[in-house]
N, CA, C and O of each residue as an XYZ file, in Angstrom:
504
protein
N     -50.833     -7.050    -36.994
C     -51.558     -6.630    -35.961
C     -52.837     -7.357    -35.811
O     -53.497     -7.589    -36.824
N     -53.212     -7.701    -34.764
C     -54.596     -8.730    -34.588
C     -55.622     -7.595    -34.139
O     -55.366     -6.701    -33.333
N     -56.688     -7.768    -34.729
C     -57.930     -7.219    -34.237
C     -58.804     -8.360    -33.622
O     -58.938     -9.434    -34.208
N     -59.351     -8.109    -32.508
C     -60.177     -9.024    -31.978
C     -61.680     -8.240    -31.575
O     -61.779     -7.159    -30.995
N     -62.747     -9.069    -32.034
C     -63.994     -8.674    -31.799
C     -64.827     -9.748    -31.038
O     -64.951    -10.890    -31.481
N     -65.378     -9.341    -29.903
C     -66.269    -10.394    -29.042
C     -67.625    -10.222    -29.254
O     -68.044     -9.081    -29.448
N     -68.393    -11.181    -29.248
C     -69.928    -11.316    -29.463
C     -70.379    -12.264    -28.698
O     -69.666    -13.111    -28.160
N     -71.821    -12.164    -28.583
C     -72.503    -13.333    -27.916
C     -72.921    -13.125    -26.468
O     -73.431    -14.106    -25.928
N     -72.787    -11.965    -25.716
C     -72.997    -11.524    -24.649
C     -74.451    -11.304    -24.398
O     -75.135    -11.331    -25.421
N     -75.059    -11.100    -23.322
C     -76.388    -10.908    -23.262
C     -76.821    -10.853    -21.631
O     -75.969    -10.734    -20.750
N     -78.034    -10.939    -21.400
C     -78.561    -11.046    -20.090
C     -79.441    -12.353    -19.975
O     -80.317    -12.637    -20.792
N     -79.154    -13.031    -19.001
C     -79.740    -14.601    -18.731
C     -80.042    -14.599    -17.225
O     -79.569    -13.763    -16.455
N     -80.873    -15.606    -16.860
C     -81.223    -15.806    -15.450
C     -80.042    -16.731    -15.015
O     -79.392    -17.451    -15.773
N     -79.858    -16.577    -13.532
C     -78.943    -17.793    -13.110
C     -79.482    -19.085    -13.469
O     -80.649    -19.479    -13.479
N     -78.174    -19.785    -13.822
C     -78.442    -21.184    -14.253
C     -78.518    -21.457    -15.976
O     -78.544    -22.521    -16.593
N     -78.541    -20.181    -16.414
C     -78.657    -20.136    -18.073
C     -77.165    -20.151    -18.587
O     -76.178    -20.205    -17.854
N     -77.161    -20.103    -19.750
C     -75.893    -20.361    -20.605
C     -75.746    -19.315    -21.669
O     -76.726    -18.679    -22.057
N     -74.406    -19.103    -22.201
C     -74.174    -18.131    -23.371
C     -72.894    -18.721    -23.861
O     -72.033    -19.292    -23.191
N     -72.915    -18.488    -25.141
C     -71.592    -18.924    -25.872
C     -70.996    -17.416    -26.238
O     -71.776    -16.584    -26.702
N     -69.801    -17.127    -26.052
C     -69.113    -16.114    -26.368
C     -68.159    -16.349    -27.613
O     -67.405    -17.321    -27.563
N     -68.144    -15.616    -28.600
C     -67.222    -15.862    -29.736
C     -66.144    -14.579    -29.840
O     -66.452    -13.453    -29.449
N     -65.046    -14.853    -30.330
C     -64.105    -13.824    -30.400
C     -63.503    -14.076    -31.789
O     -62.786    -15.058    -31.983
N     -63.766    -13.271    -32.672
C     -63.291    -13.378    -34.125
C     -61.986    -12.401    -34.386
O     -61.965    -11.198    -34.128
N     -61.056    -13.058    -34.872
C     -59.748    -12.263    -35.105
C     -59.617    -11.979    -36.620
O     -59.988    -12.724    -37.528
N     -59.062    -10.846    -36.726
C     -58.589    -10.441    -38.208
C     -57.259     -9.723    -38.234
O     -56.759     -9.264    -37.207
N     -56.813     -9.653    -39.179
C     -55.482     -8.673    -39.521
C     -54.339     -9.819    -39.423
O     -53.363     -9.630    -40.149
N     -54.336    -10.835    -38.720
C     -53.267    -11.843    -38.560
C     -53.925    -13.199    -37.943
O     -54.973    -13.213    -37.299
N     -53.192    -14.241    -38.227
C     -53.903    -15.590    -37.770
C     -53.473    -15.706    -36.318
O     -52.392    -15.316    -35.878
N     -54.428    -16.278    -35.634
C     -54.179    -16.495    -34.222
C     -53.881    -17.865    -33.997
O     -54.088    -18.331    -32.876
N     -53.385    -18.637    -34.988
C     -53.436    -20.073    -34.960
C     -52.216    -20.459    -34.108
O     -52.210    -21.587    -33.613
N     -51.093    -19.556    -33.872
C     -49.879    -19.960    -33.222
C     -49.934    -19.225    -31.862
O     -48.911    -19.197    -31.178
N     -50.972    -18.680    -31.466
C     -51.127    -17.999    -30.096
C     -51.851    -18.467    -29.084
O     -52.888    -19.042    -29.417
N     -51.582    -18.384    -27.767
C     -52.465    -18.598    -26.758
C     -53.416    -17.547    -26.798
O     -53.116    -16.377    -27.037
N     -54.576    -17.964    -26.562
C     -55.738    -17.080    -26.340
C     -56.378    -17.055    -25.000
O     -56.646    -18.104    -24.415
N     -56.634    -15.867    -24.494
C     -57.303    -15.770    -23.183
C     -58.573    -15.124    -23.196
O     -58.894    -14.353    -24.101
N     -59.363    -15.425    -22.160
C     -60.603    -14.783    -21.836
C     -60.462    -14.136    -20.569
O     -59.841    -14.687    -19.659
N     -61.017    -12.954    -20.431
C     -60.993    -12.043    -19.202
C     -62.323    -11.578    -18.843
O     -63.271    -11.653    -19.625
N     -62.402    -11.117    -17.714
C     -63.544    -10.399    -17.251
C     -63.388     -9.355    -16.395
O     -62.455     -9.457    -15.598
N     -64.210     -8.157    -16.345
C     -64.148     -7.130    -15.365
C     -65.353     -6.819    -14.995
O     -66.171     -6.570    -15.881
N     -65.708     -6.766    -13.754
C     -67.030     -6.282    -13.160
C     -66.563     -4.992    -12.572
O     -65.432     -4.798    -12.128
N     -67.782     -3.918    -12.621
C     -67.491     -2.754    -12.274
C     -66.859     -2.568    -10.822
O     -67.388     -3.091     -9.840
N     -65.879     -1.916    -10.748
C     -64.983     -1.572     -9.385
C     -64.085     -2.634     -9.255
O     -63.343     -2.693     -8.275
N     -64.069     -3.547    -10.205
C     -63.089     -4.728     -9.851
C     -61.881     -4.845    -10.853
O     -62.161     -4.497    -12.000
N     -60.841     -5.186    -10.678
C     -59.624     -5.519    -11.458
C     -60.147     -6.621    -12.622
O     -60.973     -7.497    -12.366
N     -59.631     -6.460    -13.717
C     -59.773     -7.528    -14.691
C     -59.134     -8.652    -14.308
O     -57.965     -8.658    -13.921
N     -59.935     -9.754    -14.403
C     -59.413    -11.243    -14.090
C     -59.352    -12.169    -15.344
O     -60.091    -12.155    -16.329
N     -58.260    -12.998    -15.059
C     -58.129    -14.180    -16.361
C     -59.171    -15.180    -15.911
O     -59.176    -15.563    -14.741
N     -60.163    -15.673    -16.902
C     -60.959    -16.666    -16.603
C     -60.428    -17.921    -17.266
O     -60.396    -18.978    -16.636
N     -60.018    -17.836    -18.502
C     -59.739    -19.155    -19.174
C     -58.786    -18.815    -20.326
O     -58.908    -17.802    -21.015
N     -57.831    -19.735    -20.483
C     -56.759    -19.758    -21.479
C     -56.766    -20.990    -22.416
O     -57.152    -22.059    -21.942
N     -56.388    -20.929    -23.648
C     -56.474    -22.091    -24.569
C     -55.143    -21.912    -25.391
O     -54.754    -20.841    -25.859
N     -54.413    -23.300    -25.510
C     -53.181    -23.233    -26.187
C     -53.447    -23.201    -27.831
O     -54.591    -23.417    -28.231
N     -52.536    -22.970    -28.637
C     -52.496    -22.613    -30.026
C     -53.419    -23.761    -30.680
O     -54.380    -23.392    -31.356
N     -53.205    -24.942    -30.534
C     -53.969    -25.860    -31.237
C     -55.332    -26.394    -30.383
O     -56.199    -27.135    -30.846
N     -55.301    -25.849    -29.075
C     -56.504    -26.030    -28.402
C     -56.549    -27.529    -27.522
O     -57.556    -28.189    -27.264
N     -55.302    -27.795    -27.202
C     -55.101    -29.168    -26.702
C     -54.943    -28.906    -25.227
O     -55.127    -29.863    -24.474
N     -54.629    -27.741    -24.720
C     -54.559    -27.331    -23.383
C     -55.432    -26.099    -22.887
O     -55.347    -25.058    -23.539
N     -56.272    -26.147    -21.768
C     -56.949    -25.135    -21.377
C     -56.693    -25.059    -19.913
O     -56.338    -26.039    -19.259
N     -56.907    -23.716    -19.349
C     -56.552    -23.567    -18.028
C     -57.838    -22.727    -17.711
O     -58.477    -22.175    -18.608
N     -58.222    -22.653    -16.231
C     -59.404    -21.978    -15.890
C     -59.096    -21.660    -14.333
O     -58.659    -22.453    -13.500
N     -59.483    -20.110    -14.127
C     -59.815    -19.782    -12.762
C     -60.684    -20.868    -12.226
O     -61.566    -21.496    -12.812
N     -60.190    -20.981    -10.787
C     -61.068    -21.797    -10.102
C     -62.572    -21.584     -9.991
O     -63.344    -22.533     -9.851
N     -62.966    -20.326    -10.056
C     -64.556    -20.101     -9.785
C     -65.253    -20.334    -11.109
O     -66.465    -20.117    -11.128
N     -64.704    -20.714    -12.137
C     -65.276    -21.263    -13.237
C     -65.323    -22.525    -13.915
O     -66.011    -22.952    -14.842
N     -64.269    -23.083    -13.099
C     -63.952    -24.731    -13.392
C     -65.260    -25.552    -13.421
O     -66.102    -25.432    -12.530
N     -65.389    -26.286    -14.339
C     -66.612    -27.221    -14.660
C     -67.936    -26.529    -15.162
O     -68.934    -27.134    -15.554
N     -67.782    -25.169    -15.087
C     -69.054    -24.373    -15.838
C     -68.564    -23.745    -17.252
O     -69.327    -23.758    -18.218
N     -67.475    -23.286    -17.321
C     -66.926    -22.459    -18.602
C     -66.112    -23.504    -19.510
O     -65.429    -24.338    -18.916
N     -66.138    -23.510    -20.703
C     -65.291    -24.228    -21.516
C     -64.862    -23.416    -22.698
O     -65.673    -22.939    -23.492
N     -63.501    -23.266    -22.796
C     -63.043    -22.411    -24.038
C     -62.497    -23.579    -25.200
O     -61.932    -24.648    -24.968
N     -62.819    -23.067    -26.329
C     -62.575    -23.963    -27.678
C     -62.127    -22.846    -28.619
O     -62.223    -21.649    -28.348
N     -61.608    -23.370    -29.794
C     -61.097    -22.519    -30.880
C     -61.321    -23.347    -32.209
O     -61.385    -24.576    -32.247
N     -61.431    -22.503    -33.285
C     -61.512    -23.014    -34.430
C     -60.451    -22.211    -35.311
O     -60.712    -21.061    -35.666
N     -59.451    -22.726    -35.601
C     -58.348    -21.909    -36.165
C     -58.568    -21.549    -37.620
O     -58.117    -20.518    -38.120
N     -59.291    -22.460    -38.279
C     -59.730    -22.340    -39.669
C     -60.423    -20.988    -39.712
O     -60.121    -20.145    -40.557
N     -61.408    -20.785    -38.737
C     -62.163    -19.542    -38.676
C     -61.382    -18.371    -38.000
O     -61.775    -17.206    -38.066
N     -60.268    -18.752    -37.357
C     -59.653    -17.482    -36.747
C     -60.639    -17.102    -35.489
O     -60.716    -15.925    -35.136
N     -61.254    -17.941    -34.945
C     -62.038    -17.658    -33.812
C     -61.890    -18.495    -32.450
O     -61.473    -19.653    -32.437
N     -62.190    -17.945    -31.566
C     -62.083    -18.718    -30.311
C     -63.589    -18.554    -29.580
O     -64.397    -17.683    -29.903
N     -63.745    -19.275    -28.829
C     -65.138    -19.415    -28.036
C     -65.068    -19.604    -26.617
O     -64.075    -20.222    -26.231
N     -65.898    -19.212    -25.733
C     -66.229    -19.387    -24.510
C     -67.546    -19.844    -24.200
O     -68.463    -19.024    -24.244
N     -67.807    -21.199    -23.849
C     -69.117    -21.646    -23.358
C     -69.420    -21.293    -22.018
O     -68.613    -21.764    -21.216
N     -70.187    -20.718    -21.600
C     -70.679    -20.453    -20.310
C     -71.954    -21.048    -19.743
O     -73.091    -20.676    -20.035
N     -71.642    -21.982    -18.927
C     -72.892    -22.731    -18.432
C     -72.905    -22.597    -16.920
O     -71.900    -22.321    -16.266
N     -74.250    -22.837    -16.350
C     -74.595    -22.800    -15.045
C     -74.184    -21.430    -14.429
O     -73.555    -21.300    -13.379
N     -74.645    -20.393    -15.263
C     -74.133    -19.004    -14.744
C     -74.768    -18.544    -13.490
O     -75.896    -18.872    -13.123
N     -73.941    -17.742    -12.850
C     -74.317    -17.097    -11.458
C     -74.210    -15.675    -11.638
O     -73.391    -15.181    -12.414
N     -75.063    -14.960    -10.901
C     -74.884    -13.457    -10.663
C     -73.568    -12.854    -10.529
O     -73.352    -11.725    -10.971
N     -72.654    -13.563     -9.930
C     -71.300    -13.084     -9.821
C     -70.523    -13.288    -11.052
O     -69.371    -12.857    -11.090
N     -71.009    -13.872    -12.021
C     -70.354    -13.883    -13.391
C     -70.625    -12.815    -14.142
O     -70.179    -12.771    -15.289
N     -71.447    -11.710    -13.596
C     -71.758    -10.596    -14.459
C     -70.521     -9.666    -14.553
O     -69.980     -9.177    -13.561
N     -70.120     -9.463    -15.838
C     -68.973     -8.750    -16.058
C     -68.830     -8.352    -17.534
O     -69.567     -8.922    -18.339
N     -68.046     -7.526    -17.925
C     -67.680     -7.346    -19.369
C     -66.497     -8.556    -19.598
O     -65.552     -8.664    -18.816
N     -66.647     -9.291    -20.569
C     -65.824    -10.200    -21.042
C     -64.924     -9.908    -22.209
O     -65.461     -9.493    -23.237
N     -63.664    -10.067    -22.179
C     -62.854     -9.759    -23.157
C     -61.786    -11.034    -23.548
O     -61.271    -11.835    -22.767
N     -61.651    -10.951    -24.873
C     -60.587    -11.917    -25.163
C     -59.303    -11.292    -25.626
O     -59.347    -10.163    -26.113
N     -58.206    -11.909    -25.518
C     -56.821    -11.342    -25.865
C     -56.119    -12.322    -26.354
O     -56.452    -13.505    -26.274
N     -55.022    -11.866    -26.936
C     -54.110    -12.789    -27.784
C     -52.825    -12.767    -26.976
O     -52.391    -11.748    -26.438
N     -52.339    -13.773    -26.935
C     -51.099    -14.046    -25.910
C     -49.748    -13.362    -26.528
O     -49.574    -13.433    -27.745
N     -48.933    -12.799    -25.823
C     -47.705    -12.249    -26.379
C     -46.693    -13.486    -26.172
O     -46.974    -14.505    -25.540
N     -45.459    -13.220    -26.818
C     -44.438    -14.140    -26.604
C     -43.504    -13.902    -25.430
O     -43.214    -12.741    -25.139
N     -43.003    -14.943    -24.720
C     -42.320    -14.535    -23.529
C     -43.001    -14.018    -22.425
O     -42.978    -12.873    -21.972
N     -43.695    -15.143    -21.999
C     -44.731    -14.874    -20.739
C     -43.921    -14.926    -19.432
O     -42.896    -15.597    -19.304
N     -44.456    -14.178    -18.494
C     -43.985    -14.043    -17.043
C     -45.257    -14.289    -16.080
O     -46.277    -13.604    -16.004
N     -44.936    -15.387    -15.407
C     -46.013    -15.713    -14.442
C     -47.061    -16.728    -14.980
O     -46.875    -17.744    -15.651
N     -48.282    -16.151    -14.480
C     -49.429    -17.050    -14.658
C     -49.945    -16.845    -16.114
O     -49.791    -15.737    -16.627
N     -50.474    -17.726    -16.723
C     -51.152    -17.793    -17.950
C     -52.414    -16.845    -17.851
O     -52.846    -16.290    -18.862
N     -52.867    -16.710    -16.878
C     -54.120    -15.859    -16.756
C     -53.858    -14.305    -16.275
O     -54.741    -13.532    -15.905
N     -52.544    -14.037    -16.357
C     -52.120    -12.752    -16.082
C     -52.432    -11.694    -17.287
O     -52.180    -11.973    -18.460
N     -52.876    -10.735    -16.973
C     -53.365     -9.641    -18.303
C     -51.877     -9.312    -18.859
O     -51.869     -9.026    -20.056
N     -50.662     -9.299    -18.233
C     -49.507     -8.788    -18.755
C     -49.085     -9.750    -19.849
O     -48.243     -9.353    -20.655
N     -49.492    -10.753    -19.942
C     -49.056    -11.843    -20.912
C     -49.833    -11.780    -22.170
O     -49.699    -12.654    -23.027
N     -50.719    -10.684    -22.327
C     -51.621    -10.512    -23.613
C     -51.343     -9.028    -24.172
O     -51.144     -8.058    -23.441
N     -51.358     -9.002    -25.432
C     -50.933     -7.764    -25.981
C     -52.085     -7.328    -26.688
O     -52.269     -6.111    -26.661
N     -52.980     -8.079    -27.370
C     -54.044     -7.400    -28.198
C     -55.324     -7.945    -27.680
O     -55.510     -9.148    -27.492
N     -56.312     -6.894    -27.427
C     -57.561     -7.187    -26.717
C     -58.797     -6.698    -27.622
O     -58.730     -5.818    -28.481
N     -59.892     -7.406    -27.279
C     -61.090     -7.016    -27.902
C     -61.837     -5.808    -27.364
O     -61.196     -5.085    -26.602
N     -62.986     -5.504    -27.618
C     -63.719     -4.343    -27.060
C     -64.400     -4.793    -25.804
O     -64.572     -3.995    -24.882
N     -64.819     -6.115    -25.725
C     -65.589     -6.634    -24.835
C     -67.005     -6.999    -25.104
O     -67.559     -6.375    -26.009
N     -67.683     -7.912    -24.462
C     -69.034     -8.157    -24.655
C     -69.584     -8.384    -23.174
O     -68.950     -8.985    -22.307
N     -70.824     -7.835    -23.005
C     -71.361     -7.669    -21.470
C     -72.209     -9.000    -21.304
O     -73.092     -9.395    -22.065
N     -71.744     -9.614    -20.133
C     -72.593    -10.743    -19.557
C     -73.488    -10.217    -18.436
O     -72.906     -9.458    -17.661
N     -74.708    -10.442    -18.195
C     -75.196     -9.889    -17.009
C     -76.232    -11.134    -16.531
O     -77.138    -11.477    -17.290
N     -76.064    -11.702    -15.391
C     -76.837    -12.763    -14.938
C     -77.612    -12.323    -13.727
O     -76.991    -11.906    -12.749
N     -79.000    -12.390    -13.723
C     -79.866    -12.139    -12.996
C     -80.372    -13.136    -11.742
O     -80.496    -14.285    -12.166
N     -80.601    -13.050    -10.742
C     -80.873    -14.213     -9.807
C     -82.357    -14.378     -9.811
O     -82.882    -15.261     -9.132
């Protein structure tokens, strides 16, 4: 079983940057697709970014393309999400998740992930 712990969130002004980390323990994530999701108050959790097991492929929701970058270091059992050019609408709790086998539908769908971290808050002020 995989345990995931996110860190790196905080409060920044619009245009600022943050780097989120997601450290895994209990099992290797080197064979797993990893996803980043976010949830703002009163809204559904949405997929933000997905990265393949070796990091060769990444996918992003349209609203963050060109601003967010996902990466991973399998030797450290850690994935990262670099957030640049932040906007107030990026304010949310950010979660990382480990992908399950046998996906259905979009890689950004929450139903394709079975282990979740507790989240780290990102707040962007205008």
